[in-house]
mmCIF file with all atom_site columns, C-alpha atoms and ligand atoms in Angstrom:
data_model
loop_
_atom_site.group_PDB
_atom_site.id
_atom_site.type_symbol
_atom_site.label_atom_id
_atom_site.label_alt_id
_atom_site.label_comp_id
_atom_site.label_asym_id
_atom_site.label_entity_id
_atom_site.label_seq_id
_atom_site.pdbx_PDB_ins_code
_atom_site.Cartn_x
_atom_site.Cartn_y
_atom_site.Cartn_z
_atom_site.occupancy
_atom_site.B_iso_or_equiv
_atom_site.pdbx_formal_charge
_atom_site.auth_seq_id
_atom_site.auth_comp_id
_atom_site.auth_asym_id
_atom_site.auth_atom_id
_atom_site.pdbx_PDB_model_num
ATOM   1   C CA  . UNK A 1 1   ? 91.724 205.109 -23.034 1.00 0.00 ? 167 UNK A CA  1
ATOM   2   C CA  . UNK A 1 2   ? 91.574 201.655 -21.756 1.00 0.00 ? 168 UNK A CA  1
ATOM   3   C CA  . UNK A 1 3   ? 92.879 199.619 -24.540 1.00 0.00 ? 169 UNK A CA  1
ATOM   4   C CA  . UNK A 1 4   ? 95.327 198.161 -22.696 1.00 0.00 ? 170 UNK A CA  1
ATOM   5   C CA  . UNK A 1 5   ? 93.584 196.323 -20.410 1.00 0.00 ? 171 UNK A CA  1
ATOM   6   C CA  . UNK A 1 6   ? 93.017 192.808 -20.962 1.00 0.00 ? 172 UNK A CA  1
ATOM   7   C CA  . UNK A 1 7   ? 89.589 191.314 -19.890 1.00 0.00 ? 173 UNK A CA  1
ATOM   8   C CA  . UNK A 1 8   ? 89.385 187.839 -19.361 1.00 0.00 ? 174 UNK A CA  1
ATOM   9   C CA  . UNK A 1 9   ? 86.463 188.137 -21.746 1.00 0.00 ? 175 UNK A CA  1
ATOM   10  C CA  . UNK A 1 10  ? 87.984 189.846 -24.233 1.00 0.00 ? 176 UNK A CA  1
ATOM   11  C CA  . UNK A 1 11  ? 90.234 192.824 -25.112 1.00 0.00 ? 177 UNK A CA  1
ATOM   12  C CA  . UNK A 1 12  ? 88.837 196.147 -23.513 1.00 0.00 ? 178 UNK A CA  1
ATOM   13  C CA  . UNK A 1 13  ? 87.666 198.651 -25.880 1.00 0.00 ? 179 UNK A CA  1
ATOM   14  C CA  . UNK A 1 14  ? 89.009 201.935 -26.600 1.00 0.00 ? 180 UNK A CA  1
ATOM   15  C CA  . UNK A 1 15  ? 85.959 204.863 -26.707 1.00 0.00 ? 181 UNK A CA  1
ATOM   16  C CA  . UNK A 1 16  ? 85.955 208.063 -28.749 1.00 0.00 ? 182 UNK A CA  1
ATOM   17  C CA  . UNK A 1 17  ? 83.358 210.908 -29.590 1.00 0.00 ? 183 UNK A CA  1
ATOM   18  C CA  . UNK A 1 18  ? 80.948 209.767 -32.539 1.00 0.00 ? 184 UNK A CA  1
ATOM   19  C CA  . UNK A 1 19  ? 81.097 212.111 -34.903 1.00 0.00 ? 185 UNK A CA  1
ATOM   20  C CA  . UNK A 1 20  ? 78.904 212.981 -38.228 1.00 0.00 ? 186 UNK A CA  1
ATOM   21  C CA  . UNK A 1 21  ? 80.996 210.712 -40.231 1.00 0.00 ? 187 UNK A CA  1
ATOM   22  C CA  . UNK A 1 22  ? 79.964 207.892 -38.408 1.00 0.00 ? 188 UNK A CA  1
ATOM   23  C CA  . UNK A 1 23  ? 76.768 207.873 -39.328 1.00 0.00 ? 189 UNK A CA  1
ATOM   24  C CA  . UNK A 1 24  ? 76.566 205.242 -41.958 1.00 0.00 ? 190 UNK A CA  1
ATOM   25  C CA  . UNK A 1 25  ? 78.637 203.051 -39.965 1.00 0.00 ? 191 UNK A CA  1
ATOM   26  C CA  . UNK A 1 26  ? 76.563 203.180 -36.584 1.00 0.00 ? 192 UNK A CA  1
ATOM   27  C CA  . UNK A 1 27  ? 73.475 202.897 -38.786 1.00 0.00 ? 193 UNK A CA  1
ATOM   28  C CA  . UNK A 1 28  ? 74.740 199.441 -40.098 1.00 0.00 ? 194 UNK A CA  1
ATOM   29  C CA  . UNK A 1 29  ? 75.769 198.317 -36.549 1.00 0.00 ? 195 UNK A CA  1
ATOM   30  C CA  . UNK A 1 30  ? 72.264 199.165 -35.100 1.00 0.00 ? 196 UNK A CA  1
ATOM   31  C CA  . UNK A 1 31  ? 70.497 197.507 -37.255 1.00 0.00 ? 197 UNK A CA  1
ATOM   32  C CA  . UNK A 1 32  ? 72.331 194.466 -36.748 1.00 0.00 ? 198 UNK A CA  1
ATOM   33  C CA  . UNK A 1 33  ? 72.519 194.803 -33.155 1.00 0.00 ? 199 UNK A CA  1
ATOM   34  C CA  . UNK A 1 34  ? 69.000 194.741 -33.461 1.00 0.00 ? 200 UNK A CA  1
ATOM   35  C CA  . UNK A 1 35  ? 67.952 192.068 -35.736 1.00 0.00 ? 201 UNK A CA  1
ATOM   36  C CA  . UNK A 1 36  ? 70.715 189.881 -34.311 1.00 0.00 ? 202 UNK A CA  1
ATOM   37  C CA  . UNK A 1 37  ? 70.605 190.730 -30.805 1.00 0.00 ? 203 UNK A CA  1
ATOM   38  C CA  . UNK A 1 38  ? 66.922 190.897 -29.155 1.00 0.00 ? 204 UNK A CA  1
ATOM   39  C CA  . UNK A 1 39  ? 66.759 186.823 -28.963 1.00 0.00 ? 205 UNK A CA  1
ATOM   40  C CA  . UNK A 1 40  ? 63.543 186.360 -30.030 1.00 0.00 ? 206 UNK A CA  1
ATOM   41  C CA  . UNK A 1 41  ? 61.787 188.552 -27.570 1.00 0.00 ? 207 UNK A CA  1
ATOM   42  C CA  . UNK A 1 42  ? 59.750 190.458 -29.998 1.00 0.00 ? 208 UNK A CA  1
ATOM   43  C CA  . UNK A 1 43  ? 58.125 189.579 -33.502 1.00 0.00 ? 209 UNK A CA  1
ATOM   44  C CA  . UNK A 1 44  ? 59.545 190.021 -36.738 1.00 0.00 ? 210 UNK A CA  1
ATOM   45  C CA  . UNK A 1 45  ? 57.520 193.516 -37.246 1.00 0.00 ? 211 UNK A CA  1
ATOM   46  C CA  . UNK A 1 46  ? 58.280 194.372 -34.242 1.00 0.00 ? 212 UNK A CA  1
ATOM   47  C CA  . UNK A 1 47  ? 62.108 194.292 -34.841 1.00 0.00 ? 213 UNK A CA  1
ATOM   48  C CA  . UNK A 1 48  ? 61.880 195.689 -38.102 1.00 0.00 ? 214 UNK A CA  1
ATOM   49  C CA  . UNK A 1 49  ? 60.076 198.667 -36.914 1.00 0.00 ? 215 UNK A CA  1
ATOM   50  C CA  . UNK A 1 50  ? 62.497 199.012 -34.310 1.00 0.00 ? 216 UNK A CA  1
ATOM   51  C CA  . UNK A 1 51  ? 65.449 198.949 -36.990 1.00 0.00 ? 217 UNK A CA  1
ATOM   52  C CA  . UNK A 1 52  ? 63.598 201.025 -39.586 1.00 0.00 ? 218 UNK A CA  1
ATOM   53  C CA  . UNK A 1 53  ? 63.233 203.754 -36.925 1.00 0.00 ? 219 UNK A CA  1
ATOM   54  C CA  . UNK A 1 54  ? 67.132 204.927 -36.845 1.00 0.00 ? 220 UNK A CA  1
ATOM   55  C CA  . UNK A 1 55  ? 66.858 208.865 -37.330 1.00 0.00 ? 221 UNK A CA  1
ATOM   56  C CA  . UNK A 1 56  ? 69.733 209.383 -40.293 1.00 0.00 ? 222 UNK A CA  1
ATOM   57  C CA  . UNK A 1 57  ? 68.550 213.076 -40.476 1.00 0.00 ? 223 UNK A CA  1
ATOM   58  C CA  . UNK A 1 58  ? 68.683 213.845 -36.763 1.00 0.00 ? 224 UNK A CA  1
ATOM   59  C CA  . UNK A 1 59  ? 72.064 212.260 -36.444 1.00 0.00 ? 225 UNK A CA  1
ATOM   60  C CA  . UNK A 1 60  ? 74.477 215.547 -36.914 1.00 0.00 ? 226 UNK A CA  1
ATOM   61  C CA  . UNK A 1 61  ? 72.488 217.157 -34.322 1.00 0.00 ? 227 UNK A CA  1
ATOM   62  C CA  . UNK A 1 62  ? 72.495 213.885 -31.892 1.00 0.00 ? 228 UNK A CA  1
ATOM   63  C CA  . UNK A 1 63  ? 76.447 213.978 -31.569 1.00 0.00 ? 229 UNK A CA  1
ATOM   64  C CA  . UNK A 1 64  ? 76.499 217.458 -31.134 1.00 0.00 ? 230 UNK A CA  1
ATOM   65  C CA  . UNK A 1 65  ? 74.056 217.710 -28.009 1.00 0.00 ? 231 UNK A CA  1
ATOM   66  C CA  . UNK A 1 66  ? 73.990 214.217 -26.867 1.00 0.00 ? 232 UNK A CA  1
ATOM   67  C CA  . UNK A 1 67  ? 76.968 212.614 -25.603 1.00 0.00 ? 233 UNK A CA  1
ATOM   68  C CA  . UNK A 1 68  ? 77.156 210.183 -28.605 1.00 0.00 ? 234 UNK A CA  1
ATOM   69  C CA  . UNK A 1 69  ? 80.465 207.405 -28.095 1.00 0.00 ? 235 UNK A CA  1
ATOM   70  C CA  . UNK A 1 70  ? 81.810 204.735 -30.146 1.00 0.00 ? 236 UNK A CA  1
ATOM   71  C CA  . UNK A 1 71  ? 83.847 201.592 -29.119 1.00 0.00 ? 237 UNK A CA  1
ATOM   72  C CA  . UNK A 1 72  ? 86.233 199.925 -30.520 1.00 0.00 ? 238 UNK A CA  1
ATOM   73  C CA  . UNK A 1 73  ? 88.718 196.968 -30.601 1.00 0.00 ? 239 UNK A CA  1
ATOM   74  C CA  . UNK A 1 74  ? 91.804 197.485 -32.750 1.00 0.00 ? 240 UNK A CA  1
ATOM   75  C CA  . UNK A 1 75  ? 90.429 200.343 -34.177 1.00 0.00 ? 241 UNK A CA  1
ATOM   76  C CA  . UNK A 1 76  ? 87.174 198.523 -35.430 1.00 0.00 ? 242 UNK A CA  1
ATOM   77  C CA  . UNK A 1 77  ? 83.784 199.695 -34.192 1.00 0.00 ? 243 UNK A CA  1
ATOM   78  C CA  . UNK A 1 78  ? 82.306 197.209 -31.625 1.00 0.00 ? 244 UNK A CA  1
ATOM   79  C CA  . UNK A 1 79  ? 79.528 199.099 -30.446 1.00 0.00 ? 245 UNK A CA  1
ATOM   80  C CA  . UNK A 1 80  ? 78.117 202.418 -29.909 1.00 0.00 ? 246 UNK A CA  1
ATOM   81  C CA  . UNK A 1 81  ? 76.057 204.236 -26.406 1.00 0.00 ? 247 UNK A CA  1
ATOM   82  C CA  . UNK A 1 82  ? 74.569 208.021 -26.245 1.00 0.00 ? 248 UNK A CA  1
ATOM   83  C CA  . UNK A 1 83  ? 73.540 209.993 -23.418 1.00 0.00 ? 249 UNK A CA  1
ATOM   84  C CA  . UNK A 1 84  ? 71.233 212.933 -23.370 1.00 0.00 ? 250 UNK A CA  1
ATOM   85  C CA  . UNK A 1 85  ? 72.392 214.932 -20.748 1.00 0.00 ? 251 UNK A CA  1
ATOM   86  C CA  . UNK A 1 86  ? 69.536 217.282 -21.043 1.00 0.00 ? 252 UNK A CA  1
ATOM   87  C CA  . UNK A 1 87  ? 66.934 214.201 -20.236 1.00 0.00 ? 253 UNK A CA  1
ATOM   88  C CA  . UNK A 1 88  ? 69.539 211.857 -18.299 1.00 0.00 ? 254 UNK A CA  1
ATOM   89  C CA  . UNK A 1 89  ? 68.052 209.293 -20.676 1.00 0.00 ? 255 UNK A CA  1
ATOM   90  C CA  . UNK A 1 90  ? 70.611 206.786 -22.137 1.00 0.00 ? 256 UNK A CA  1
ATOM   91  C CA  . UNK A 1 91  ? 69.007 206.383 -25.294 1.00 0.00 ? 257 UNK A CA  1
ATOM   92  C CA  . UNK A 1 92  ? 71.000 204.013 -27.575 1.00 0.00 ? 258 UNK A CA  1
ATOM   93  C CA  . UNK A 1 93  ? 73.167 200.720 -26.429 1.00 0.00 ? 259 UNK A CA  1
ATOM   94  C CA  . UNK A 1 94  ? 74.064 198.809 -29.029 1.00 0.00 ? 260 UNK A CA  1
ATOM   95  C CA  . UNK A 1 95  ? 76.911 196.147 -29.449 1.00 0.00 ? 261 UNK A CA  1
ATOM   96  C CA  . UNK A 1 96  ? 77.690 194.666 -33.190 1.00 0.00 ? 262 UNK A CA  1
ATOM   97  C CA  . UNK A 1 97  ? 76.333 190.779 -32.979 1.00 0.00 ? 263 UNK A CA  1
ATOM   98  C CA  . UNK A 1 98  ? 79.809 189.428 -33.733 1.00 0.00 ? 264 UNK A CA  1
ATOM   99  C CA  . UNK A 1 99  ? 81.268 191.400 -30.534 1.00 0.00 ? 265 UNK A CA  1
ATOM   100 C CA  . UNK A 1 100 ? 78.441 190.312 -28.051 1.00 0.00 ? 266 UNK A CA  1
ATOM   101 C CA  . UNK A 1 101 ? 79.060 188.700 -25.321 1.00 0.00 ? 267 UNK A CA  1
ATOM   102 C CA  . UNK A 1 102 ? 82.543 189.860 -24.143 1.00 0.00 ? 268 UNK A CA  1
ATOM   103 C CA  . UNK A 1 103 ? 82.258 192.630 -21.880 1.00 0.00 ? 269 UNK A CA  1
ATOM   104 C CA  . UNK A 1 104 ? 81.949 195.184 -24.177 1.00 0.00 ? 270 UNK A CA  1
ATOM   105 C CA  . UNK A 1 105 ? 78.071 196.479 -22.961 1.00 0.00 ? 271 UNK A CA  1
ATOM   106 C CA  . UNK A 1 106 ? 79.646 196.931 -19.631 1.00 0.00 ? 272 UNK A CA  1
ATOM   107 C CA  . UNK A 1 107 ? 82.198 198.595 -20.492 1.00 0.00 ? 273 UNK A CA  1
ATOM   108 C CA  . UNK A 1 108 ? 79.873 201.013 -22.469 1.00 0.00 ? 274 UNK A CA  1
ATOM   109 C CA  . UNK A 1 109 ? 77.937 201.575 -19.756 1.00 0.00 ? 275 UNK A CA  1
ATOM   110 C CA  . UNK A 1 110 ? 80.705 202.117 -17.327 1.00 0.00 ? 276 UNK A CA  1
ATOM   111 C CA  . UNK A 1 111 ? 81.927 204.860 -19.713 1.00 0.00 ? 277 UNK A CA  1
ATOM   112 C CA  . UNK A 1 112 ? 78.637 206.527 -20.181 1.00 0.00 ? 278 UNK A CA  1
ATOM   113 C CA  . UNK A 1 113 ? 78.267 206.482 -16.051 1.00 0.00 ? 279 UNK A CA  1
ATOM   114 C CA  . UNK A 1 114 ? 81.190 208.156 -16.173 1.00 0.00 ? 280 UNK A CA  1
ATOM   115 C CA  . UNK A 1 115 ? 80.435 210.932 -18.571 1.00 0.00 ? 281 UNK A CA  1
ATOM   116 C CA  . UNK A 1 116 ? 76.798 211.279 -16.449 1.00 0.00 ? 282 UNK A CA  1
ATOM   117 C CA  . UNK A 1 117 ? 79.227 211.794 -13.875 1.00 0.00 ? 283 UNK A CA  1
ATOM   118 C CA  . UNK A 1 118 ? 81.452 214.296 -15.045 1.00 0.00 ? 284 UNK A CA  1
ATOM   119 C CA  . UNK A 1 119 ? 78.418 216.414 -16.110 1.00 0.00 ? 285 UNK A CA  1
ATOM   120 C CA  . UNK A 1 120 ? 77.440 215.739 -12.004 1.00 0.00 ? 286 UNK A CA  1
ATOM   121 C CA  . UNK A 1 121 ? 73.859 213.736 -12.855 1.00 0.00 ? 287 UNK A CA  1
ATOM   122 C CA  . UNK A 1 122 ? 73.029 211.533 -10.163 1.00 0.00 ? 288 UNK A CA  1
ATOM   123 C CA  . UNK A 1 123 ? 69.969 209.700 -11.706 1.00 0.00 ? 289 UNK A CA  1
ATOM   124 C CA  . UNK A 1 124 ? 69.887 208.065 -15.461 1.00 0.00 ? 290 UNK A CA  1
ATOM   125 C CA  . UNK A 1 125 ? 67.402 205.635 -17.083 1.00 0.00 ? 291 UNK A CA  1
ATOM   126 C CA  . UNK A 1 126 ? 66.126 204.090 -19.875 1.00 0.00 ? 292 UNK A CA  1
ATOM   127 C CA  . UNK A 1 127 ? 63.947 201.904 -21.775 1.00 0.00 ? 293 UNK A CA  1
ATOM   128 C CA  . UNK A 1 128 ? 65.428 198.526 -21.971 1.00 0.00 ? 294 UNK A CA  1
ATOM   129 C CA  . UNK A 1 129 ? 64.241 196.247 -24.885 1.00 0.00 ? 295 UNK A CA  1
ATOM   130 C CA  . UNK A 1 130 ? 62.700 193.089 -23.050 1.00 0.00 ? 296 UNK A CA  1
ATOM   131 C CA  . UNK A 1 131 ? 66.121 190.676 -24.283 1.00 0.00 ? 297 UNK A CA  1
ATOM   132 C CA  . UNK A 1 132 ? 68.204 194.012 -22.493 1.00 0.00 ? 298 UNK A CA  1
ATOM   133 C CA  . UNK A 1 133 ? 66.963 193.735 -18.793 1.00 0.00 ? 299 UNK A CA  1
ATOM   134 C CA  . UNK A 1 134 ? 68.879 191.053 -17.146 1.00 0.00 ? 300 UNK A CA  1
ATOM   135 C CA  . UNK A 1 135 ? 72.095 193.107 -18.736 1.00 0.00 ? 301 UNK A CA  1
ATOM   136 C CA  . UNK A 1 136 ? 71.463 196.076 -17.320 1.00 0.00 ? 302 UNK A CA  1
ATOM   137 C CA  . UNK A 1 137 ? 70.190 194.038 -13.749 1.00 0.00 ? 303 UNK A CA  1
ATOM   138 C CA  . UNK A 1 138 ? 73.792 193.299 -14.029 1.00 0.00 ? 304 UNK A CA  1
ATOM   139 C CA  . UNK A 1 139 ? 74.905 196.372 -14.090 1.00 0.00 ? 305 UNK A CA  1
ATOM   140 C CA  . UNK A 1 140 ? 73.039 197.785 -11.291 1.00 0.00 ? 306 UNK A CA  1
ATOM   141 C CA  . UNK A 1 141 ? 69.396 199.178 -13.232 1.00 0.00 ? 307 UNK A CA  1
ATOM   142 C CA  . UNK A 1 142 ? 66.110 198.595 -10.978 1.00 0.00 ? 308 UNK A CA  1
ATOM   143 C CA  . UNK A 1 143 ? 62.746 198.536 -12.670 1.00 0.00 ? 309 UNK A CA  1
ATOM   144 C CA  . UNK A 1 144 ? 60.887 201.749 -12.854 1.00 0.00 ? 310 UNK A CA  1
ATOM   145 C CA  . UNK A 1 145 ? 57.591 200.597 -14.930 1.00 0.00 ? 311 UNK A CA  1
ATOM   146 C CA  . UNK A 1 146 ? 56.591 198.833 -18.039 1.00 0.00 ? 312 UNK A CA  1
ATOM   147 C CA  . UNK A 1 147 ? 56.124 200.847 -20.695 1.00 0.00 ? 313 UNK A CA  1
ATOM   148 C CA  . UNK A 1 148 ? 55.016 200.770 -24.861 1.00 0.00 ? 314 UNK A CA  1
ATOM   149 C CA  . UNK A 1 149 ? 57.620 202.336 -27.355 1.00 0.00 ? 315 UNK A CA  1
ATOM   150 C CA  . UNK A 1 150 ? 56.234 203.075 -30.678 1.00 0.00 ? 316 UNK A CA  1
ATOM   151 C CA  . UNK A 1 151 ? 59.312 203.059 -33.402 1.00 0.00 ? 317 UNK A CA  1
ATOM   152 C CA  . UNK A 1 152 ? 57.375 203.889 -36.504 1.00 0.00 ? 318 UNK A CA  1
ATOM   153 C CA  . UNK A 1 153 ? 53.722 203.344 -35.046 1.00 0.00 ? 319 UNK A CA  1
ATOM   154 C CA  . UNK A 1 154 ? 54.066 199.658 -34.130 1.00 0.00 ? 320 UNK A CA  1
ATOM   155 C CA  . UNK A 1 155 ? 54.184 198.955 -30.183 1.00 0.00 ? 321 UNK A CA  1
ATOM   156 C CA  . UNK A 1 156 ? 57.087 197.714 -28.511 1.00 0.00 ? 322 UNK A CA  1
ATOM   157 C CA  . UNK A 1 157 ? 56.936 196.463 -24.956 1.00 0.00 ? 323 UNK A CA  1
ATOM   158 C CA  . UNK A 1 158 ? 59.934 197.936 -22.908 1.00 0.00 ? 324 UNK A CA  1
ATOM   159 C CA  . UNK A 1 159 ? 61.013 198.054 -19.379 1.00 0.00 ? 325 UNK A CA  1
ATOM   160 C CA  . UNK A 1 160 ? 61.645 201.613 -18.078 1.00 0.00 ? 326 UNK A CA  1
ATOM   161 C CA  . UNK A 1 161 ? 64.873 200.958 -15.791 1.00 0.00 ? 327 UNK A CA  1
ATOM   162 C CA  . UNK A 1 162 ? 67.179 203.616 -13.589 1.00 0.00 ? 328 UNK A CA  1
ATOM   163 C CA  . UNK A 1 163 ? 69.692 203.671 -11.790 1.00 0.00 ? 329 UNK A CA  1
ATOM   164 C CA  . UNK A 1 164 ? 72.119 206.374 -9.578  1.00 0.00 ? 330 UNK A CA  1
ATOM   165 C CA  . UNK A 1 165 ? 75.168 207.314 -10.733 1.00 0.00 ? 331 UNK A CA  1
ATOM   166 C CA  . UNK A 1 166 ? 77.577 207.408 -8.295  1.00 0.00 ? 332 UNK A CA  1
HETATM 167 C C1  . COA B 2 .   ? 72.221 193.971 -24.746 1.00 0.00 ? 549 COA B C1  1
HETATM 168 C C2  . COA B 2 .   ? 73.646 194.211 -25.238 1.00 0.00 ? 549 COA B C2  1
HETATM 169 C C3  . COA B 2 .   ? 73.925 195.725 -25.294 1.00 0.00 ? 549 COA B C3  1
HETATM 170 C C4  . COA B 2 .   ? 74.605 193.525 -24.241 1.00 0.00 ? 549 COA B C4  1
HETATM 171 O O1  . COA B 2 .   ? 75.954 193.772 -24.652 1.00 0.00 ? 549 COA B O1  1
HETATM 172 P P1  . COA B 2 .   ? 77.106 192.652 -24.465 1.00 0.00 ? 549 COA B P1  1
HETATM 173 O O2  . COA B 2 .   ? 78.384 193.233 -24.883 1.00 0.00 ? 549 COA B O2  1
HETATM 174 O O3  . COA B 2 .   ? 76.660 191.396 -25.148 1.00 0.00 ? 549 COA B O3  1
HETATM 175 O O4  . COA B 2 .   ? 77.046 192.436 -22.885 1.00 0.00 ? 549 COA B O4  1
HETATM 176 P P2  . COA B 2 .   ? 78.292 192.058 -21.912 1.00 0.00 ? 549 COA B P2  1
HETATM 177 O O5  . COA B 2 .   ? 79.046 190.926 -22.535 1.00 0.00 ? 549 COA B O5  1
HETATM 178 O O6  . COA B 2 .   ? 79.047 193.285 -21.585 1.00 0.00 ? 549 COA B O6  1
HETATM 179 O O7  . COA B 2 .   ? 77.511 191.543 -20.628 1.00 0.00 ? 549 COA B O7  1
HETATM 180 C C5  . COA B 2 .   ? 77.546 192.263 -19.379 1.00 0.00 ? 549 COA B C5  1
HETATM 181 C C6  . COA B 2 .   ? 76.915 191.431 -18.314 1.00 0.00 ? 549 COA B C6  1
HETATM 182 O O8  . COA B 2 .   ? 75.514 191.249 -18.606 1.00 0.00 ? 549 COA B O8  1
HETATM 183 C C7  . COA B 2 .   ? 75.206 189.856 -18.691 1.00 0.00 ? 549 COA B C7  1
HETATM 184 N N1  . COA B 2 .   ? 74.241 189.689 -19.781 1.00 0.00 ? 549 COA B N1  1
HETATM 185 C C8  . COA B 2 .   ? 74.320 190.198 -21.025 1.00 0.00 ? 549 COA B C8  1
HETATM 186 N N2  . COA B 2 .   ? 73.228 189.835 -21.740 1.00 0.00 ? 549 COA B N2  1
HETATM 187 C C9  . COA B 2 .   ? 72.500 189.051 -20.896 1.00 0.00 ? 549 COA B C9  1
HETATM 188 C C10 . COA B 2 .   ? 71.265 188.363 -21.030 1.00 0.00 ? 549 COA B C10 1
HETATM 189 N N3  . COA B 2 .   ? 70.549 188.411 -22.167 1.00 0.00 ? 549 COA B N3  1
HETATM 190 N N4  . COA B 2 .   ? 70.801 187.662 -19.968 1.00 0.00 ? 549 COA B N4  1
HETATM 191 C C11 . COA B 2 .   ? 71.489 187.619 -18.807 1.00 0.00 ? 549 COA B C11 1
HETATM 192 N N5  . COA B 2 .   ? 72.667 188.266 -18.614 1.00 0.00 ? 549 COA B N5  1
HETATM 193 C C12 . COA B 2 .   ? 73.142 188.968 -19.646 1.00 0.00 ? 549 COA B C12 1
HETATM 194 C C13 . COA B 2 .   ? 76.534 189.173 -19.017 1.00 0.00 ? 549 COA B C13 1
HETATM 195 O O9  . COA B 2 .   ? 76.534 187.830 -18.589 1.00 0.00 ? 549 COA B O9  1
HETATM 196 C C14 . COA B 2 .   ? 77.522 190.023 -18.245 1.00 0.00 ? 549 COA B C14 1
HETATM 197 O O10 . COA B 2 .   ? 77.538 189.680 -16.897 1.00 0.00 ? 549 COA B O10 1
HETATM 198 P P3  . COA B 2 .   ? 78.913 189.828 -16.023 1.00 0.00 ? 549 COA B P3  1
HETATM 199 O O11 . COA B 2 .   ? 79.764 190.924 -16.654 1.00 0.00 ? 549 COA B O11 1
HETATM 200 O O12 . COA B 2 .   ? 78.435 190.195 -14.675 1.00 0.00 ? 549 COA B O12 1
HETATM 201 O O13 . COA B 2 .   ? 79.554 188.483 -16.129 1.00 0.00 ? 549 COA B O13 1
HETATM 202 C C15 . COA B 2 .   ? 73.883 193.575 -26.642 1.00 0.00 ? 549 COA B C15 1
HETATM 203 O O14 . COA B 2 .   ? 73.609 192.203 -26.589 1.00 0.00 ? 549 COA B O14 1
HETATM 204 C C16 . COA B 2 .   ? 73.040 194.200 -27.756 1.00 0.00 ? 549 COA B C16 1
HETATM 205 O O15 . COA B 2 .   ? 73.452 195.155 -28.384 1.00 0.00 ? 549 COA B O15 1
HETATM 206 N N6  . COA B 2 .   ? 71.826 193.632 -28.019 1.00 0.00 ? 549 COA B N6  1
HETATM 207 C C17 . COA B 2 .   ? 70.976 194.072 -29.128 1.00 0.00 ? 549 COA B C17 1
HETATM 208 C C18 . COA B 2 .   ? 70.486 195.494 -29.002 1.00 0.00 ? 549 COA B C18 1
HETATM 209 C C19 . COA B 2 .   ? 69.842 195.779 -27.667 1.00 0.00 ? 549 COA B C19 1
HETATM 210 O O16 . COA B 2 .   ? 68.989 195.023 -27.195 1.00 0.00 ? 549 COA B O16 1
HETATM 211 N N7  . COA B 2 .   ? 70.255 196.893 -27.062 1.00 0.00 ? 549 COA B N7  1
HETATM 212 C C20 . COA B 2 .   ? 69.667 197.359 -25.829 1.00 0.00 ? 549 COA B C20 1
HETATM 213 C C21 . COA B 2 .   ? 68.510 198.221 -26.195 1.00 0.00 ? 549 COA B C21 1
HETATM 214 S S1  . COA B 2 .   ? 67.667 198.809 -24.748 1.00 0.00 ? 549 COA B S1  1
#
């Protein structure tokens, strides 16, 4: 826990295990995150078909075999990652619109390197939304390739980014 810390940009968050319950709740905040968040890089059908494509059903299974992890400021959630450790893929990184902007991506990612750690990856990567990529420049990603996503059919230009882990 890391709750105590004060950032300059805000108040560090605290991270725990998703868990089935949270499903609703994660649900809501990535659908926000996304209509809210991706600063007019992509059209409106675009967005929505990124939003729309949120897998309720698979969610159960997701926190038990991916490393699924919730953040949160005075016991509110402010954001949400998940690892696969099977693919090294992060696959979700999503902070609530009100809580952007304060440090808390970073500190998401600096807890998910250090659960690819702990499982001793060396390599993750992922497919960062076009708004995403000078964040996770930032935080140390290189460009792999460009490459087309296709949430419920409709294409969505992403940038395939990786970085080590140590
Ligand atoms: C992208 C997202 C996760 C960033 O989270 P955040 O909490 O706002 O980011 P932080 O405040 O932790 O920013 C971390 C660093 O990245 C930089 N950064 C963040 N967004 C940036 C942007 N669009 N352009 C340039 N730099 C950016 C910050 O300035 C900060 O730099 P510093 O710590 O070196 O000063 C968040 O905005 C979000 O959820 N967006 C919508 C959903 C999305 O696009 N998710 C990614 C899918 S691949």
């Amino acid at each position: 826990m890391s709750g105590s810390d004060e950032r300059s940009m805000g108040p560090a968050p605290d991270f725990r295990r998703a868990t089935a319950q949270d499903l609703d709740a994660v649900h809501r905040l990535q659908v926000d995150a996304i209509r809210h968040g991706t600063g007019g890089e992509y059209d409106s059908a675009a967005v929505e078909a990124w939003a729309g494509a949120f897998n309720r059903e698979g969610f159960a299974e997701k926190v038990e075999r991916h490393e699924v992890w919730i953040a949160e400021v005075r016991s509110r959630m402010v954001g949400y990652v998940s690892f696969d450790p099977a693919t090294f893929e992060i696959d979700s990184v999503y902070v609530a619109p009100e809580a952007a902007g304060a440090g808390i991506g970073r500190a998401m990612m600096e807890h998910i390197l250090n659960v690819a750690r702990e499982h001793r990856i060396e390599n993750v990567w992922l497919d960062a939304s076009r708004n995403a990529v000078p964040f996770y420049e930032r935080l140390g990603f290189v460009t792999m390739e460009e490459v087309v996503r296709k949430p419920c059919g409709v294409s969505v230009r992403c940038t395939r980014m990786a970085r080590l882990v140590r």
